[in-house]
C-alpha cells in the first residue's frame, strides 16, 4: 500500500508525471547533463525535425545536393569533381569544425571552408553570408555528419582561439549588460518573454527557425542574441564569431549533429 501512495504524492497529476518521466530520458540528446536545444523544444517542433518530409530544412538539403553536382567558375569544376560522394568525403566535417587553418593562421568554419574551395579550387566567386546557396551547401555538408557526436579540437594551434571564444562567451555586453552565460548557463529552462531558454547549443545549425521562416546560420542566431541584449553585433564574418563557434562546439561536445534542426 505504501508504494502506490508515494507514487500518488509524487505524481499528483498524470500530466506532471508524464513531463517528469520524459525529462529524465532524452537519450542521445543529453550527454553528461548537457542538453541539446531539441530537449527544450515543443513536442510538435521535435516531431517536425524528426520527419524528413515535414522538416522544412530538407528543401535546403536537396538544393545543396544539386549544387554539389553543379560545375561553376573558371576551372569548370563542381564540388563532386574533387570530393566525389559527399556521404563519404564530408562525413565527420560537421562534427569537427571549426578547425585551425595553418595557411590562414586562424580558425575556419564550414561556410568559410566552402568559400575557400570556391575561390581557390573552382575560380568561382564566394557565396555571400546567409545567401541561399551558402546555407544550402553548409547544411548539406554538415548533414553528412548527422548523429555523429560533436568533437572539435581545442588544443594545439586551436587553443588560443578557443580561449578567446570562452572569454567572449563570459563577457557582458549591451544595454542589458548580459553575457551568454547569464541566459544559457544560469537560466536555461526559464522563460524569457515567450521563449524557453535552452543551453544555447550549436549542434543543430544551420537550423530552420519557425519564427524567421527560413534556415539560419549560427552567426545569424548569435547576432539575434546580441541584439536581444541591445548590443551591436560583430561585423559580418568577424573572427570573434568563429572563435565563439569553437567554444560552442566544445560546449556541445558529445551531442549529436542535428543539422538541419527545427527551432522556434
Ligand atoms: C538575454 C538572453 C540571451 C543571451 C544573453 C544570449 N542568448 Fe542565445 N538565445 C536566447 C534565446 C531566447 C534563444 C532561443 C531559445 C533558446 O534556444 O534558448 C537563444 C538561442 C541561442 C542558440 C540556439 C540554440 C538552439 O538549440 O537552437 C544559440 C547557439 C545561442 N543562443 C547562442 C548564444 C551566444 C553565443 C550568446 C552570447 C553571445 C547568447 N546566445 C546570448 C537568449 C539569449
Ligand atoms: C579542384 C578540387 C576541389 C573542388 C572543385 C572543391 N574542393 Fe573542397 N577541397 C579541395 C582540397 C584540395 C581540399 C583540402 C583537402 C585537405 O585539407 O585534405 C578541400 C577541402 C574541403 C573541405 C574541408 C574538408 C575537411 O575534411 O576538412 C570542405 C568542407 C570542402 N572542401 C568543401 C567543398 C565544397 C562544398 C565544394 C564545392 C562548392 C568544394 N569543396 C570544391 C579541393 C576541391
Coordinates of C-alpha atoms and ligand atoms in Angstrom, one line a residue:
X1 CA 0.0 0.0 0.0
X2 CA 2.8 2.4 0.7
X3 CA 4.3 2.5 -2.8
X4 CA 1.2 3.5 -4.7
X5 CA 0.5 6.2 -2.2
X6 CA 4.0 7.5 -2.6
X7 CA 3.6 7.5 -6.3
X8 CA 0.4 9.3 -5.9
X9 CA 2.0 12.0 -3.8
X10 CA 4.9 12.4 -6.2
X11 CA 2.8 12.4 -9.3
X12 CA -0.3 14.3 -8.3
X13 CA -1.3 14.9 -11.9
X14 CA -0.8 12.4 -14.6
X15 CA 0.4 15.2 -16.9
X16 CA 3.1 16.3 -14.5
X17 CA 4.2 12.7 -14.2
X18 CA 4.5 12.4 -18.0
X19 CA 6.6 15.5 -18.2
X20 CA 8.8 14.3 -15.4
X21 CA 9.4 10.9 -17.0
X22 CA 10.1 12.4 -20.3
X23 CA 12.5 14.9 -18.9
X24 CA 14.5 12.1 -17.5
X25 CA 15.0 10.3 -20.7
X26 CA 16.4 12.4 -23.5
X27 CA 18.6 9.6 -24.9
X28 CA 21.4 10.9 -27.1
X29 CA 20.1 14.5 -26.8
X30 CA 21.6 14.7 -23.3
X31 CA 25.2 14.0 -22.5
X32 CA 26.8 14.4 -19.1
X33 CA 24.0 16.8 -18.1
X34 CA 24.3 18.9 -21.2
X35 CA 21.2 19.0 -23.3
X36 CA 20.5 19.9 -26.9
X37 CA 18.0 22.6 -27.8
X38 CA 15.9 19.7 -29.1
X39 CA 15.1 18.8 -25.5
X40 CA 13.8 22.3 -24.8
X41 CA 11.7 22.4 -28.0
X42 CA 7.9 21.8 -28.1
X43 CA 6.8 18.2 -28.9
X44 CA 5.4 19.3 -32.3
X45 CA 8.7 21.1 -33.2
X46 CA 10.7 18.0 -32.4
X47 CA 8.3 15.9 -34.5
X48 CA 8.8 18.3 -37.4
X49 CA 12.6 18.0 -37.1
X50 CA 12.4 14.2 -36.9
X51 CA 10.3 13.7 -40.0
X52 CA 12.4 14.5 -43.1
X53 CA 9.2 15.2 -45.1
X54 CA 7.9 17.7 -42.5
X55 CA 11.3 19.2 -41.8
X56 CA 11.5 22.4 -43.9
X57 CA 15.3 22.1 -43.8
X58 CA 15.1 19.2 -46.2
X59 CA 14.5 21.7 -49.0
X60 CA 17.9 23.2 -48.4
X61 CA 19.5 19.8 -48.3
X62 CA 18.0 19.0 -51.7
X63 CA 19.3 22.3 -53.0
X64 CA 22.7 21.6 -51.5
X65 CA 22.8 18.1 -53.2
X66 CA 22.0 19.8 -56.5
X67 CA 24.7 22.5 -56.1
X68 CA 27.2 19.8 -55.1
X69 CA 27.0 18.5 -58.7
X70 CA 27.0 21.9 -60.4
X71 CA 30.1 23.0 -62.2
X72 CA 30.9 26.7 -61.7
X73 CA 33.8 29.1 -62.1
X74 CA 36.9 29.2 -64.3
X75 CA 38.1 25.7 -63.5
X76 CA 34.8 24.3 -64.8
X77 CA 34.6 22.0 -61.7
X78 CA 31.9 21.0 -59.3
X79 CA 32.4 20.0 -55.6
X80 CA 31.8 16.4 -56.8
X81 CA 34.6 16.7 -59.4
X82 CA 37.1 16.7 -56.5
X83 CA 35.2 15.3 -53.5
X84 CA 33.0 12.7 -55.2
X85 CA 30.3 11.3 -52.9
X86 CA 29.6 13.8 -50.1
X87 CA 28.4 11.0 -47.8
X88 CA 31.9 9.6 -47.7
X89 CA 34.2 12.6 -48.2
X90 CA 32.3 15.1 -46.0
X91 CA 31.4 12.6 -43.2
X92 CA 32.8 14.0 -39.9
X93 CA 33.3 17.5 -41.1
X94 CA 30.2 18.8 -39.3
X95 CA 31.3 17.2 -36.1
X96 CA 34.9 18.6 -36.2
X97 CA 34.6 22.2 -37.4
X98 CA 35.6 24.9 -36.9
X99 CA 39.3 23.9 -37.3
X100 CA 42.6 25.8 -37.3
X101 CA 43.7 26.5 -40.9
X102 CA 47.5 26.7 -41.0
X103 CA 47.6 28.6 -44.3
X104 CA 45.4 31.4 -42.8
X105 CA 46.7 31.3 -39.2
X106 CA 43.2 31.3 -37.8
X107 CA 40.1 29.2 -37.4
X108 CA 37.7 28.5 -40.3
X109 CA 34.1 27.3 -40.1
X110 CA 32.3 25.2 -42.7
X111 CA 30.9 28.2 -44.5
X112 CA 34.4 29.7 -44.9
X113 CA 35.9 26.4 -46.0
X114 CA 33.3 26.1 -48.7
X115 CA 34.1 29.6 -50.0
X116 CA 37.8 28.9 -49.8
X117 CA 37.2 25.9 -52.2
X118 CA 35.1 28.1 -54.5
X119 CA 37.8 30.8 -54.7
X120 CA 41.0 28.6 -54.7
X121 CA 39.9 25.4 -56.4
X122 CA 37.0 26.4 -58.6
X123 CA 37.8 30.0 -59.6
X124 CA 34.3 31.0 -58.6
X125 CA 33.0 33.9 -56.5
X126 CA 32.4 33.2 -52.8
X127 CA 28.8 32.9 -51.8
X128 CA 27.5 35.7 -49.6
X129 CA 26.8 35.2 -45.9
X130 CA 23.2 33.9 -45.3
X131 CA 22.7 33.5 -49.1
X132 CA 20.5 30.6 -50.1
X133 CA 23.3 28.6 -51.8
X134 CA 25.7 29.1 -48.8
X135 CA 23.1 28.0 -46.3
X136 CA 22.1 25.1 -48.5
X137 CA 25.7 23.8 -49.0
X138 CA 26.6 24.3 -45.4
X139 CA 23.5 22.3 -44.3
X140 CA 24.3 19.7 -46.9
X141 CA 27.9 19.3 -45.8
X142 CA 27.1 19.2 -42.1
X143 CA 24.1 16.9 -42.6
X144 CA 26.6 14.2 -43.7
X145 CA 27.7 14.0 -40.1
X146 CA 24.1 13.6 -38.8
X147 CA 24.1 11.9 -35.4
X148 CA 27.9 11.8 -35.1
X149 CA 29.0 13.3 -31.7
X150 CA 30.3 16.8 -31.9
X151 CA 34.0 16.6 -31.2
X152 CA 36.1 19.7 -32.0
X153 CA 39.9 20.0 -31.4
X154 CA 40.5 22.7 -28.8
X155 CA 44.2 22.0 -28.2
X156 CA 47.4 22.7 -30.2
X157 CA 47.1 25.7 -32.5
X158 CA 43.3 26.0 -31.8
X159 CA 43.9 26.6 -28.1
X160 CA 44.3 30.5 -28.2
X161 CA 41.2 30.8 -30.3
X162 CA 39.3 28.6 -28.0
X163 CA 40.4 30.7 -25.1
X164 CA 39.2 33.8 -26.9
X165 CA 35.8 32.2 -27.6
X166 CA 35.5 31.2 -24.0
X167 CA 36.3 34.8 -22.9
X168 CA 33.7 36.3 -25.3
X169 CA 31.1 33.8 -24.0
X170 CA 31.6 35.2 -20.5
X171 CA 31.8 38.9 -21.4
X172 CA 28.8 41.1 -20.6
X173 CA 27.5 43.3 -23.3
X174 CA 24.8 45.6 -24.5
X175 CA 22.4 47.8 -22.6
X176 CA 21.2 44.8 -20.6
X177 CA 24.8 44.1 -19.6
X178 CA 24.4 40.3 -20.0
X179 CA 26.9 37.6 -21.2
X180 CA 25.9 34.4 -23.0
X181 CA 26.3 32.5 -19.7
X182 CA 23.6 34.6 -18.0
X183 CA 20.9 33.2 -20.2
X184 CA 22.3 29.9 -21.4
X185 CA 24.1 28.5 -18.3
X186 CA 22.4 30.3 -15.4
X187 CA 18.8 30.5 -16.7
X188 CA 18.2 27.6 -19.1
X189 CA 14.7 26.2 -18.6
X190 CA 13.3 29.6 -17.6
X191 CA 11.1 31.7 -19.8
X192 CA 12.4 34.8 -21.4
X193 CA 9.3 36.6 -22.7
X194 CA 7.6 33.9 -24.8
X195 CA 10.6 31.7 -25.2
X196 CA 12.0 28.9 -23.1
X197 CA 15.8 29.4 -22.7
X198 CA 17.9 26.5 -23.8
X199 CA 21.5 25.8 -23.1
X200 CA 22.4 27.6 -26.4
X201 CA 23.9 24.6 -28.1
X202 CA 25.1 24.8 -31.7
X203 CA 24.8 21.2 -32.9
X204 CA 21.7 21.8 -35.0
X205 CA 22.9 24.6 -37.2
X206 CA 22.2 25.8 -39.8
X207 CA 18.7 25.3 -38.3
X208 CA 15.3 26.1 -39.6
X209 CA 13.8 28.8 -37.4
X210 CA 10.0 28.8 -37.4
X211 CA 9.9 32.5 -36.3
X212 CA 12.1 33.5 -39.2
X213 CA 10.5 31.0 -41.7
X214 CA 13.9 30.2 -43.1
X215 CA 17.1 28.3 -42.5
X216 CA 19.5 30.4 -40.4
X217 CA 23.2 30.1 -39.8
X218 CA 24.8 30.0 -36.4
X219 CA 26.2 33.5 -37.0
X220 CA 22.7 34.9 -37.6
X221 CA 21.4 33.2 -34.4
X222 CA 24.3 34.7 -32.4
X223 CA 23.6 38.2 -33.9
X224 CA 20.0 37.7 -32.7
X225 CA 21.1 37.0 -29.2
X226 CA 23.4 40.1 -29.2
X227 CA 20.5 42.3 -30.4
X228 CA 18.3 40.8 -27.6
X229 CA 20.7 42.3 -25.1
X230 CA 20.7 45.6 -27.2
X231 CA 24.4 45.1 -28.1
X232 CA 25.9 45.9 -31.5
X233 CA 26.7 42.5 -33.2
X234 CA 30.2 42.0 -34.6
X235 CA 30.8 42.7 -38.3
X236 CA 29.7 40.0 -40.7
X237 CA 32.3 37.2 -40.8
X238 CA 34.3 38.6 -37.8
X239 CA 36.8 36.2 -36.3
X240 CA 35.0 36.6 -33.0
X241 CA 32.1 34.6 -34.3
X242 CA 34.3 31.7 -35.4
X243 CA 36.1 31.7 -32.0
X244 CA 32.7 31.6 -30.3
X245 CA 31.6 28.9 -32.7
X246 CA 34.6 26.7 -31.5
X247 CA 33.7 27.4 -27.8
X248 CA 30.0 26.5 -28.6
X249 CA 31.1 23.3 -30.3
X250 CA 33.1 22.3 -27.2
X251 CA 30.1 23.0 -25.0
X252 CA 28.0 20.7 -27.3
X253 CA 30.7 18.0 -27.3
X254 CA 29.2 14.5 -27.4
X255 CA 25.8 15.8 -28.5
X256 CA 24.7 14.6 -32.0
X257 CA 25.0 16.7 -35.1
X258 CA 21.3 17.5 -35.8
X259 CA 21.6 19.7 -38.9
X260 CA 19.0 20.8 -40.0
X261 CA 17.4 21.2 -36.6
X262 CA 14.0 22.9 -36.3
X263 CA 13.7 25.6 -33.6
X264 CA 11.1 28.1 -32.5
Ligands
LIG1 C1 19.0 37.6 -22.9 C2 19.2 36.2 -23.0 C3 20.2 35.7 -24.0 C4 21.6 36.0 -24.1 C5 22.4 36.9 -23.2 C6 22.1 35.1 -25.1 N1 21.1 34.4 -25.7 FE1 21.3 32.9 -27.0 N2 19.3 32.6 -27.1 C7 18.4 33.3 -26.4 C8 17.0 32.9 -26.7 C9 15.7 33.4 -26.1 C10 17.2 31.8 -27.6 C11 16.1 31.0 -28.3 C12 15.6 29.9 -27.3 C13 16.8 29.1 -26.9 O1 17.1 28.1 -27.6 O2 17.4 29.4 -25.8 C14 18.6 31.7 -27.8 C15 19.2 30.7 -28.6 C16 20.5 30.5 -28.8 C17 21.1 29.5 -29.6 C18 20.4 28.4 -30.4 C19 20.1 27.2 -29.5 C20 19.4 26.1 -30.3 O3 19.4 24.9 -29.9 O4 18.8 26.4 -31.3 C21 22.5 29.7 -29.6 C22 23.5 28.8 -30.3 C23 22.7 30.8 -28.8 N3 21.5 31.3 -28.3 C24 24.0 31.3 -28.5 C25 24.2 32.5 -27.7 C26 25.5 33.1 -27.6 C27 26.8 32.6 -28.2 C28 25.4 34.2 -26.8 C29 26.4 35.2 -26.3 C30 27.0 36.0 -27.4 C31 23.9 34.2 -26.4 N4 23.3 33.2 -27.0 C32 23.4 35.1 -25.5 C33 18.7 34.3 -25.4 C34 19.9 34.7 -25.1
LIG2 C1 39.6 21.3 -57.6 C2 39.3 20.5 -56.5 C3 38.2 21.0 -55.5 C4 37.0 21.4 -55.7 C5 36.3 21.7 -57.0 C6 36.4 21.6 -54.4 N1 37.2 21.3 -53.4 FE1 36.9 21.2 -51.4 N2 38.8 20.7 -51.1 C7 39.7 20.5 -52.0 C8 41.0 20.3 -51.4 C9 42.4 20.0 -52.1 C10 40.8 20.3 -50.0 C11 41.8 20.2 -48.9 C12 41.8 18.8 -48.5 C13 42.5 18.6 -47.2 O1 42.6 19.5 -46.5 O2 43.0 17.5 -47.0 C14 39.4 20.6 -49.8 C15 38.7 20.7 -48.6 C16 37.3 20.8 -48.4 C17 36.6 20.8 -47.2 C18 37.3 20.5 -45.8 C19 37.3 19.0 -45.6 C20 37.9 18.6 -44.3 O3 38.0 17.4 -44.1 O4 38.4 19.5 -43.5 C21 35.3 21.0 -47.4 C22 34.2 21.1 -46.4 C23 35.2 21.2 -48.9 N3 36.4 21.1 -49.4 C24 34.0 21.5 -49.5 C25 33.9 21.8 -50.9 C26 32.7 22.2 -51.5 C27 31.4 22.3 -50.8 C28 33.0 22.4 -52.8 C29 32.1 22.9 -53.9 C30 31.4 24.2 -53.6 C31 34.4 22.1 -53.0 N4 34.9 21.7 -51.8 C32 35.1 22.1 -54.2 C33 39.6 20.5 -53.4 C34 38.4 20.9 -54.0

